[in-house]
mmCIF file of C-alpha atoms in Angstrom:
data_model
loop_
_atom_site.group_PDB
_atom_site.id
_atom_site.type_symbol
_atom_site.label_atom_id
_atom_site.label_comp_id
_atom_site.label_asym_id
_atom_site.label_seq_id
_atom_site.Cartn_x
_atom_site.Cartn_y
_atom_site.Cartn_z
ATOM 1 C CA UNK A 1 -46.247 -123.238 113.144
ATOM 2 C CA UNK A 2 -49.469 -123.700 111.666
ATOM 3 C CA UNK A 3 -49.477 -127.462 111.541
ATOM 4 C CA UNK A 4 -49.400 -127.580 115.484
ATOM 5 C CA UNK A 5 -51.949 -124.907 115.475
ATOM 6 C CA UNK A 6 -54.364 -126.483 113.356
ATOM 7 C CA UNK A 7 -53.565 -129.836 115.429
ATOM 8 C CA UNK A 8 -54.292 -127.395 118.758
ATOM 9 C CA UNK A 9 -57.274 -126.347 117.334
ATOM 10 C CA UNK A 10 -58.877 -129.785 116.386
ATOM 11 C CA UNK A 11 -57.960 -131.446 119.696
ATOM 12 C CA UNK A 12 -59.563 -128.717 121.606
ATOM 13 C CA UNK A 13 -62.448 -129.025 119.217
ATOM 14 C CA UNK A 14 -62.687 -132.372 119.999
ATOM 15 C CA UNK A 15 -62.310 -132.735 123.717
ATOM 16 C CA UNK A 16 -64.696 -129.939 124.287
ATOM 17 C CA UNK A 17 -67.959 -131.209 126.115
ATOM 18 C CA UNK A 18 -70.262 -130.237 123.231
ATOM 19 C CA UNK A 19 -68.028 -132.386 120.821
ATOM 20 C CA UNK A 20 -68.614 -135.124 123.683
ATOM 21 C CA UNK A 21 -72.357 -135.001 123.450
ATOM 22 C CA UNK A 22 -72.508 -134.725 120.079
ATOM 23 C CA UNK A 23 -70.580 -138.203 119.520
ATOM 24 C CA UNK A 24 -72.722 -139.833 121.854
ATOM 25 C CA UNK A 25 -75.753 -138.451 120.686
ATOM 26 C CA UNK A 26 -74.727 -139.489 117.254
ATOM 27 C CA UNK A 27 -73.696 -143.016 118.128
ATOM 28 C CA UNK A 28 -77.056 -143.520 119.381
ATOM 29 C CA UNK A 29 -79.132 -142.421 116.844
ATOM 30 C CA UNK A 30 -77.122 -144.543 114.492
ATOM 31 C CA UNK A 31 -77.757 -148.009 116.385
ATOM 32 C CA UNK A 32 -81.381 -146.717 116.415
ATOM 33 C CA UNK A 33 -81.130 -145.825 112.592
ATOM 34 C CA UNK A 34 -79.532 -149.002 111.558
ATOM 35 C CA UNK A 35 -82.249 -151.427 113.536
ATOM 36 C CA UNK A 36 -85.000 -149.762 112.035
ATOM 37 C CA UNK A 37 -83.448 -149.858 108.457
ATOM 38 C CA UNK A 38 -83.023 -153.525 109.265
ATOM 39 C CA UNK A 39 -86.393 -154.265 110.136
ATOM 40 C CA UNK A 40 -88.141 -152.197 107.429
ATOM 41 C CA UNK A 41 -85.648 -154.674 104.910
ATOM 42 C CA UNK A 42 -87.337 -157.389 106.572
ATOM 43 C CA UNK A 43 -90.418 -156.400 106.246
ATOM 44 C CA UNK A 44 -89.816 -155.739 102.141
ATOM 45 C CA UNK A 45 -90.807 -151.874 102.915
ATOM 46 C CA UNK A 46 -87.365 -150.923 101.265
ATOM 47 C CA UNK A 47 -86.928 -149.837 97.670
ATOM 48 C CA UNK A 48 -85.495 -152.495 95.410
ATOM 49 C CA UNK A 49 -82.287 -150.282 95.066
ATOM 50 C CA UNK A 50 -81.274 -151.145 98.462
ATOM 51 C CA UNK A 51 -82.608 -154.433 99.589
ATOM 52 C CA UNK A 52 -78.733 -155.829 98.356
ATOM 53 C CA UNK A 53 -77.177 -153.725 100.791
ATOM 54 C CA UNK A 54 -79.071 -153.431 103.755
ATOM 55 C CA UNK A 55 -78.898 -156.761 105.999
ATOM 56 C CA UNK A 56 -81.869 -158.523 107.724
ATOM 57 C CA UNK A 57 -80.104 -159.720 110.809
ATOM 58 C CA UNK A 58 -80.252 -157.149 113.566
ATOM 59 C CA UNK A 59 -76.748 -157.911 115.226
ATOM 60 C CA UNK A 60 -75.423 -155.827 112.217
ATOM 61 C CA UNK A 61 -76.490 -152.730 113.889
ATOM 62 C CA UNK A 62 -74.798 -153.666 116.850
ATOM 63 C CA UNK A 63 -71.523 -154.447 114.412
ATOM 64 C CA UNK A 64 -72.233 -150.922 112.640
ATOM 65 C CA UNK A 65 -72.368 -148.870 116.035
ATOM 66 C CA UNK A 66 -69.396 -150.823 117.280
ATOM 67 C CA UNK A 67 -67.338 -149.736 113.979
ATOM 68 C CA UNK A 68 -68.607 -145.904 114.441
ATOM 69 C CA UNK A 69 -67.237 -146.079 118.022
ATOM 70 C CA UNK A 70 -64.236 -147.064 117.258
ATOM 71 C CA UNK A 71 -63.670 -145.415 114.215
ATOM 72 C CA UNK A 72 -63.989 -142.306 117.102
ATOM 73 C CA UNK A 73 -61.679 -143.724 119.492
ATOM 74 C CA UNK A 74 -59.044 -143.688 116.280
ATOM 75 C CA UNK A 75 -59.321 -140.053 116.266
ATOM 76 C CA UNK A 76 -58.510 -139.560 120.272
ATOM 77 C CA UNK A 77 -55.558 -142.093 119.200
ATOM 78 C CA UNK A 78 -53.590 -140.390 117.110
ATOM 79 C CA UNK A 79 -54.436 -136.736 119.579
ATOM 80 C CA UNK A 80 -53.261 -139.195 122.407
ATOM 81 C CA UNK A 81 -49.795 -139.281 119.992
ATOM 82 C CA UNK A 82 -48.946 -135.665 121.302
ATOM 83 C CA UNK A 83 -49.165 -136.464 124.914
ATOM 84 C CA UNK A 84 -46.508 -139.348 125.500
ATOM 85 C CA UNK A 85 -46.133 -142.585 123.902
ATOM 86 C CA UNK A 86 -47.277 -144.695 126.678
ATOM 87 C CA UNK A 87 -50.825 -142.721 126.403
ATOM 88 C CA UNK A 88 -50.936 -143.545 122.752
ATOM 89 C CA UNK A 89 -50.110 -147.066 123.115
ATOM 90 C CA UNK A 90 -52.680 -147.753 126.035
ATOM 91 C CA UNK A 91 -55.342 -146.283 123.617
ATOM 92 C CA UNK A 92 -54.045 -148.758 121.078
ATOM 93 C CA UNK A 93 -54.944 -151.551 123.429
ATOM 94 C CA UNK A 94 -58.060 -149.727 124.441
ATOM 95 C CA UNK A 95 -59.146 -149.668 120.717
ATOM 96 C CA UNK A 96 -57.550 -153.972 120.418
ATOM 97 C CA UNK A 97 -60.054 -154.759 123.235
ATOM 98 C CA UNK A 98 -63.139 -152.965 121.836
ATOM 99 C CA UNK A 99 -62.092 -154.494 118.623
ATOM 100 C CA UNK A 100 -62.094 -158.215 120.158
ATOM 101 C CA UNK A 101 -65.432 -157.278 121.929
ATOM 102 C CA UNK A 102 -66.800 -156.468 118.444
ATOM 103 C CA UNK A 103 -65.424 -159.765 116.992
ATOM 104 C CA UNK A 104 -67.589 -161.274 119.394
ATOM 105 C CA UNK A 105 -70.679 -159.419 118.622
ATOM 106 C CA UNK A 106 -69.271 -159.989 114.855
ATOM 107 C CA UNK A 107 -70.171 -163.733 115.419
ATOM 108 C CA UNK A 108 -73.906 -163.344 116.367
ATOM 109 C CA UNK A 109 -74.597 -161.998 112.603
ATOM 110 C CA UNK A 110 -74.229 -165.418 111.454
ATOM 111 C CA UNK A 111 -77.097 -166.856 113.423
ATOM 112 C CA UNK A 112 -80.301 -166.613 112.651
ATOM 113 C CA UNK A 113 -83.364 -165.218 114.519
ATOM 114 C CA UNK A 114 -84.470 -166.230 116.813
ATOM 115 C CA UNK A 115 -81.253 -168.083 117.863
ATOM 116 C CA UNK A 116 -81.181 -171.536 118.610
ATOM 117 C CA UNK A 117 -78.429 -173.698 120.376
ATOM 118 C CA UNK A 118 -77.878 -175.716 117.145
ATOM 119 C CA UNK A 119 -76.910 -172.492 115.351
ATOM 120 C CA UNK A 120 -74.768 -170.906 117.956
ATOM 121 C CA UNK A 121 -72.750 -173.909 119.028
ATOM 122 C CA UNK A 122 -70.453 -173.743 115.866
ATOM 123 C CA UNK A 123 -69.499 -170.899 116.637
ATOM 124 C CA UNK A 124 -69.158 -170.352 120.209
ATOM 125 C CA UNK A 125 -65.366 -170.840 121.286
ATOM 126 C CA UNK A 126 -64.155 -168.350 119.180
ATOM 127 C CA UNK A 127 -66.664 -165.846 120.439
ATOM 128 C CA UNK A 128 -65.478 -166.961 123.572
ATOM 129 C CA UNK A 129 -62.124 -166.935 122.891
ATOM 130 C CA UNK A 130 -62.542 -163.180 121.087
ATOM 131 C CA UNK A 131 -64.788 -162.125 124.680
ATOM 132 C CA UNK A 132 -61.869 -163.579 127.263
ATOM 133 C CA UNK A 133 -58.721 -162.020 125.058
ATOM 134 C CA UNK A 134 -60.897 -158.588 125.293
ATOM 135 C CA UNK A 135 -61.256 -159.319 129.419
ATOM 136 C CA UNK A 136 -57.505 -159.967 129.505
ATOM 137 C CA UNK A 137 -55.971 -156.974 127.476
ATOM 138 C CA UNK A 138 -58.655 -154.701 129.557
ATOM 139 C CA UNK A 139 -57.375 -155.618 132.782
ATOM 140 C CA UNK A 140 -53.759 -155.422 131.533
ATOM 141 C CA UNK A 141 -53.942 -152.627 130.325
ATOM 142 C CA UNK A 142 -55.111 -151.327 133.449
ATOM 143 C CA UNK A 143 -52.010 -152.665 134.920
ATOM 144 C CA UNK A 144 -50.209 -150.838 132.420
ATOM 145 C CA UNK A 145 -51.716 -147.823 133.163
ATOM 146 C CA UNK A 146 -51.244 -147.420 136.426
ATOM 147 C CA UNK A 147 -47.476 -148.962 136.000
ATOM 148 C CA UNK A 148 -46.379 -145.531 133.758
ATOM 149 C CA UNK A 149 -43.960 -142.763 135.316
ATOM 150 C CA UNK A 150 -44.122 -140.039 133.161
ATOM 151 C CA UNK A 151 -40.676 -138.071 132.149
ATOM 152 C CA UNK A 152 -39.797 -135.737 129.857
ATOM 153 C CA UNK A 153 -36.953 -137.252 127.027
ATOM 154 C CA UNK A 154 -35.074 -134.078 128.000
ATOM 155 C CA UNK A 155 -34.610 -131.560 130.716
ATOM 156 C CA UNK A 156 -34.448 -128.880 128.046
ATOM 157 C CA UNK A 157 -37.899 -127.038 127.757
ATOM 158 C CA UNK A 158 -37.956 -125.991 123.853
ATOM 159 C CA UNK A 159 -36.451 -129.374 122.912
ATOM 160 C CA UNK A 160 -39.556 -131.218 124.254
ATOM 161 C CA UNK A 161 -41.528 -128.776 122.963
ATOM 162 C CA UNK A 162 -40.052 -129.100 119.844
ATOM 163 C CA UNK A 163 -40.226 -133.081 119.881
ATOM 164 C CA UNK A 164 -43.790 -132.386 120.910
ATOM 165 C CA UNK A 165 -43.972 -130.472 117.531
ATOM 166 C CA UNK A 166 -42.731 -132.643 115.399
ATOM 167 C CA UNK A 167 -45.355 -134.884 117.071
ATOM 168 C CA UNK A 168 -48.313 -133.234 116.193
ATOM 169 C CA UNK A 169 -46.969 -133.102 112.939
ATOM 170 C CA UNK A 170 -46.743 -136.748 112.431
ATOM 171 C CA UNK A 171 -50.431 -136.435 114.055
ATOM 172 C CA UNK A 172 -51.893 -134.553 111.088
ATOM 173 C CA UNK A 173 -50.592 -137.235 108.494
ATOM 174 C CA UNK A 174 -51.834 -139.812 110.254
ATOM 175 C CA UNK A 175 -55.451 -137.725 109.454
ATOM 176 C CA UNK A 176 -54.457 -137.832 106.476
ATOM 177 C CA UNK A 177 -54.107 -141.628 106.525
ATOM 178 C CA UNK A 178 -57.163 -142.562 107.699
ATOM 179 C CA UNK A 179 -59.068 -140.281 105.703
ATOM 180 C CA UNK A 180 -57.643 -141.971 102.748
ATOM 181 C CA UNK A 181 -58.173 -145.540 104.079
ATOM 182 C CA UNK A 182 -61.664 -144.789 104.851
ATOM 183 C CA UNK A 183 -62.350 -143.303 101.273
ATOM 184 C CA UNK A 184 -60.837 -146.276 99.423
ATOM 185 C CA UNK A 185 -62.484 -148.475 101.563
ATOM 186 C CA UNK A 186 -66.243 -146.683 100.992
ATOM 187 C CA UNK A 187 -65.101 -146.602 97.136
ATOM 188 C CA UNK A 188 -65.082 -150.165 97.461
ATOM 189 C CA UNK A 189 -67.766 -150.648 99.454
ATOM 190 C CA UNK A 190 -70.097 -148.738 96.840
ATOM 191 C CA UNK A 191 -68.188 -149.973 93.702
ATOM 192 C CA UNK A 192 -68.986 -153.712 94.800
ATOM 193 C CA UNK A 193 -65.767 -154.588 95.240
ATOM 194 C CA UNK A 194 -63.945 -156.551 98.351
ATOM 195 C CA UNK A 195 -63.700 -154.192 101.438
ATOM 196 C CA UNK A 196 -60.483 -154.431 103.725
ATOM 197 C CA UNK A 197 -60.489 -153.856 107.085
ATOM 198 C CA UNK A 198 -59.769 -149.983 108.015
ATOM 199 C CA UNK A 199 -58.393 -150.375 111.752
ATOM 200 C CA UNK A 200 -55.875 -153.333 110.223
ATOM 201 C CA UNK A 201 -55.077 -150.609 107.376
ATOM 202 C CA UNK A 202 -54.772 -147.893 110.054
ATOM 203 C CA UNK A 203 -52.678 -149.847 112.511
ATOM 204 C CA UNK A 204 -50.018 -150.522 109.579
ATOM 205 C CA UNK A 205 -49.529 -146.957 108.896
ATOM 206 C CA UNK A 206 -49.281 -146.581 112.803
ATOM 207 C CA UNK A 207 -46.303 -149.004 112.944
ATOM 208 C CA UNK A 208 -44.413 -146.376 110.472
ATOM 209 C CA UNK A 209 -45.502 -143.672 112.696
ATOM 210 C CA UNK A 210 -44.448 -145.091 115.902
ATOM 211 C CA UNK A 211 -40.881 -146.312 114.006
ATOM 212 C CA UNK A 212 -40.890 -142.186 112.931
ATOM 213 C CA UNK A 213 -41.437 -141.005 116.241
ATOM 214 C CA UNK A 214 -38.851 -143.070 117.726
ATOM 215 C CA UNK A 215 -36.074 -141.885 115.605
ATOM 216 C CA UNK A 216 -37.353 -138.197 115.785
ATOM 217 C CA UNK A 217 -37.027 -138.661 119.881
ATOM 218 C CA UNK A 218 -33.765 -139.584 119.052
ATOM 219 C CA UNK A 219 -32.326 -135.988 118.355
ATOM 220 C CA UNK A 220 -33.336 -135.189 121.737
ATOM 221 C CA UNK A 221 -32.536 -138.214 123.857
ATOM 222 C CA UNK A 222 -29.937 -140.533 123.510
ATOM 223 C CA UNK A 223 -30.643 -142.447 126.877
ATOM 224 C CA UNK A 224 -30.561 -146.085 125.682
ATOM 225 C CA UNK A 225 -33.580 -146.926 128.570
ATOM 226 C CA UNK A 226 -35.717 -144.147 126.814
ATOM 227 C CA UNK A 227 -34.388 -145.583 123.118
ATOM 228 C CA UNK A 228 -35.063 -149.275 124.145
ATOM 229 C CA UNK A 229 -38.590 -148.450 125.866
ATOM 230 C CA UNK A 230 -39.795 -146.758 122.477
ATOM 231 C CA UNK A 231 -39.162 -149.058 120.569
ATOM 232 C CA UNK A 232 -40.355 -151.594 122.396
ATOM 233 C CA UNK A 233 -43.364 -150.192 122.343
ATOM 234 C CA UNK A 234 -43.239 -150.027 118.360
ATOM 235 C CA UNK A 235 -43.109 -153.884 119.053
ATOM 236 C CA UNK A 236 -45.817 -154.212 120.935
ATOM 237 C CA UNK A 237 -47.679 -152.371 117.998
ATOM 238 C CA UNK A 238 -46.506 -154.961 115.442
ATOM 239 C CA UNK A 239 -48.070 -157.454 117.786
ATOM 240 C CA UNK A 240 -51.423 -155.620 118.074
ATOM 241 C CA UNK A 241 -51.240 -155.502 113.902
ATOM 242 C CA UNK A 242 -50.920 -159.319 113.841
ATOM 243 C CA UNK A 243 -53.631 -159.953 116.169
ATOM 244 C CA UNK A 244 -56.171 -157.718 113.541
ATOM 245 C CA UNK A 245 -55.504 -160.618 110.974
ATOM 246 C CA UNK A 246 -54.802 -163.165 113.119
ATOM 247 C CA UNK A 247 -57.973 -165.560 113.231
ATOM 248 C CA UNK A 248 -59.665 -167.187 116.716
ATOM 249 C CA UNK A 249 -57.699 -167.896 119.324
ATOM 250 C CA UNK A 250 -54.452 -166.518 118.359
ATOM 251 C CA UNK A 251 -55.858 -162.974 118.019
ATOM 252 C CA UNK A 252 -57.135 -163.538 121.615
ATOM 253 C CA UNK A 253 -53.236 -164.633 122.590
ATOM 254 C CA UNK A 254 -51.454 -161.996 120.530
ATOM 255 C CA UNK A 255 -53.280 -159.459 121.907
ATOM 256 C CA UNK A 256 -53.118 -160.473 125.428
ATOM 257 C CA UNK A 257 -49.465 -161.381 124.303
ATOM 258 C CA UNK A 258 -48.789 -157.358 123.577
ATOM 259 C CA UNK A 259 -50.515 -156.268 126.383
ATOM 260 C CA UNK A 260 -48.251 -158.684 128.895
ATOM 261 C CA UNK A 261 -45.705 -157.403 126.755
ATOM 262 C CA UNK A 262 -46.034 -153.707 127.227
ATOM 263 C CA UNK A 263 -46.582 -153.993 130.993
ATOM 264 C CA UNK A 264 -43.413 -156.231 131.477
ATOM 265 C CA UNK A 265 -41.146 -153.540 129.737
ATOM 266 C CA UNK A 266 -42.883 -150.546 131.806
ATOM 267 C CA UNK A 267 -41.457 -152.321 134.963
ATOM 268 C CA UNK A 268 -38.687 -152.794 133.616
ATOM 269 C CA UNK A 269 -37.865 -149.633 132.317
ATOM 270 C CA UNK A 270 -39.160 -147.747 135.614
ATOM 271 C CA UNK A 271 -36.815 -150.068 137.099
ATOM 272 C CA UNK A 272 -34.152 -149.131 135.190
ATOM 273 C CA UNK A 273 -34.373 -145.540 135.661
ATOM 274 C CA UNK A 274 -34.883 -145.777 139.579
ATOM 275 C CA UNK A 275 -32.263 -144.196 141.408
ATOM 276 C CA UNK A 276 -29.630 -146.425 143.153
ATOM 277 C CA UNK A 277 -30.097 -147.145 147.247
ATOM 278 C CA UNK A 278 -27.515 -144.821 148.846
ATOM 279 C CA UNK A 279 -24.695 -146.985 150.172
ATOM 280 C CA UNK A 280 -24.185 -148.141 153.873
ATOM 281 C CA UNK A 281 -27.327 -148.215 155.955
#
């Protein structure tokens, strides 16, 4: 089919070593790019044109090179989709974490330079609230990594690899999703108008994708462990969503919240599935 090919084709493109390189090579030059831009703005060297745009507090680069990263780690998301659905959500919480370590970079744009106590103290326990929910979700989802057991839905080869399929499918749309998210939000962004934020966008039209992929696994499994586990994990999605627009410290406690979440209903479904103690003995 030529959606799964043209999926195939992308991933490899993008896992190959060069691709790799590339991304890091890029993300540095853009931190580099944006602190220079920044200083020549506040050293009036720019052209009138841009001196609205362009900030004069260097912490934005660090903001803007976060955003890129991320904005990256979306794209191994939704190839992460076609693997299993514990490897998508654990990428999920990798993206929640670097998103809550950005929030706390987020907060140093506000200060001015060089910064001072009397400036930073407003603002410090929800940077430190953003930093320790980060910590948490990082080492739970470490848990949660090493927790998963990974099955097949079905013993039948071509219907996983047809579930795998439709998958990928649901993989390309997602593209298609961001790309349009993105452009409406750069429309914006150059029109003058409000901005929203992309990954909150994004993780909205993930919570339709995960509810899709659920029911889709359904033709192929009806095992009410495999059922309850996926959507469960949908949950757990909803819960990373509300943590995006939640504000300091319950985005901190909702995402730790999903994280616990997740890892608690791994156990329990590995539990579930574990094979009964032979009698007598």
């Amino acid at each position: 089919m030529l959606p799964v090919r043209l999926f195939d084709a992308l991933e490899r493109r993008w896992e190959a070593a060069a691709t790799r390189r590339a991304v890091g090579t890029l993300l540095v030059a853009s931190f580099l790019a944006a602190l220079l831009v920044i200083e020549l703005q506040r050293l009036g060297l720019l052209p009138n044109a841009f001196r609205g745009w362009i900030p004069v507090r260097h912490f934005y680069a660090v903001d803007f090179a976060f955003t890129l990263l991320l904005l990256l780690e979306v794209v191994s998301l939704i190839f992460s989709l076609s693997h299993s659905f514990s490897d998508s959500l654990g990428k999920q919480f990798e993206i929640l974490s670097l998103i809550l370590l950005r929030e706390t970079f987020h907060g140093f744009k506000e200060f001015g330079e060089p910064i001072s106590w009397e400036s930073v103290r407003a603002g410090l326990l929800p940077m430190v609230s953003d930093a320790s929910g980060a910590l948490l979700v990082f080492v739970l989802l470490g848990a949660f990594s090493r927790a998963q057991r990974h099955r097949p839905i079905t013993s039948d080869s071509a219907e996983q690899l047809d579930f795998v399929t439709a998958k990928k499918a649901i993989g390309l749309l997602l593209f298609v999703a961001l790309l349009v998210i993105a452009g409406v939000d750069l429309h914006r962004l150059v029109a003058g108008e409000p901005t929203f934020s992309i990954f909150a966008g994004f993780y909205t039209v993930l919570i339709f994708s995960d509810v899709l992929i659920v029911l889709v696994s359904f033709r192929f499994s009806t095992t009410y462990a495999v059922f309850f586990r996926n959507s469960g994990f949908t949950v757990a999605t909803v819960f990373i969503r509300l943590a995006l627009a939640a504000p300091p410290p319950f985005n901190a406690a909702l995402g730790a919240g999903s994280a616990l979440f997740a890892l608690g209903l791994t156990h329990a479904y590995n539990r579930f599935l574990q094979p009964p103690a032979p009698p007598g003995g």
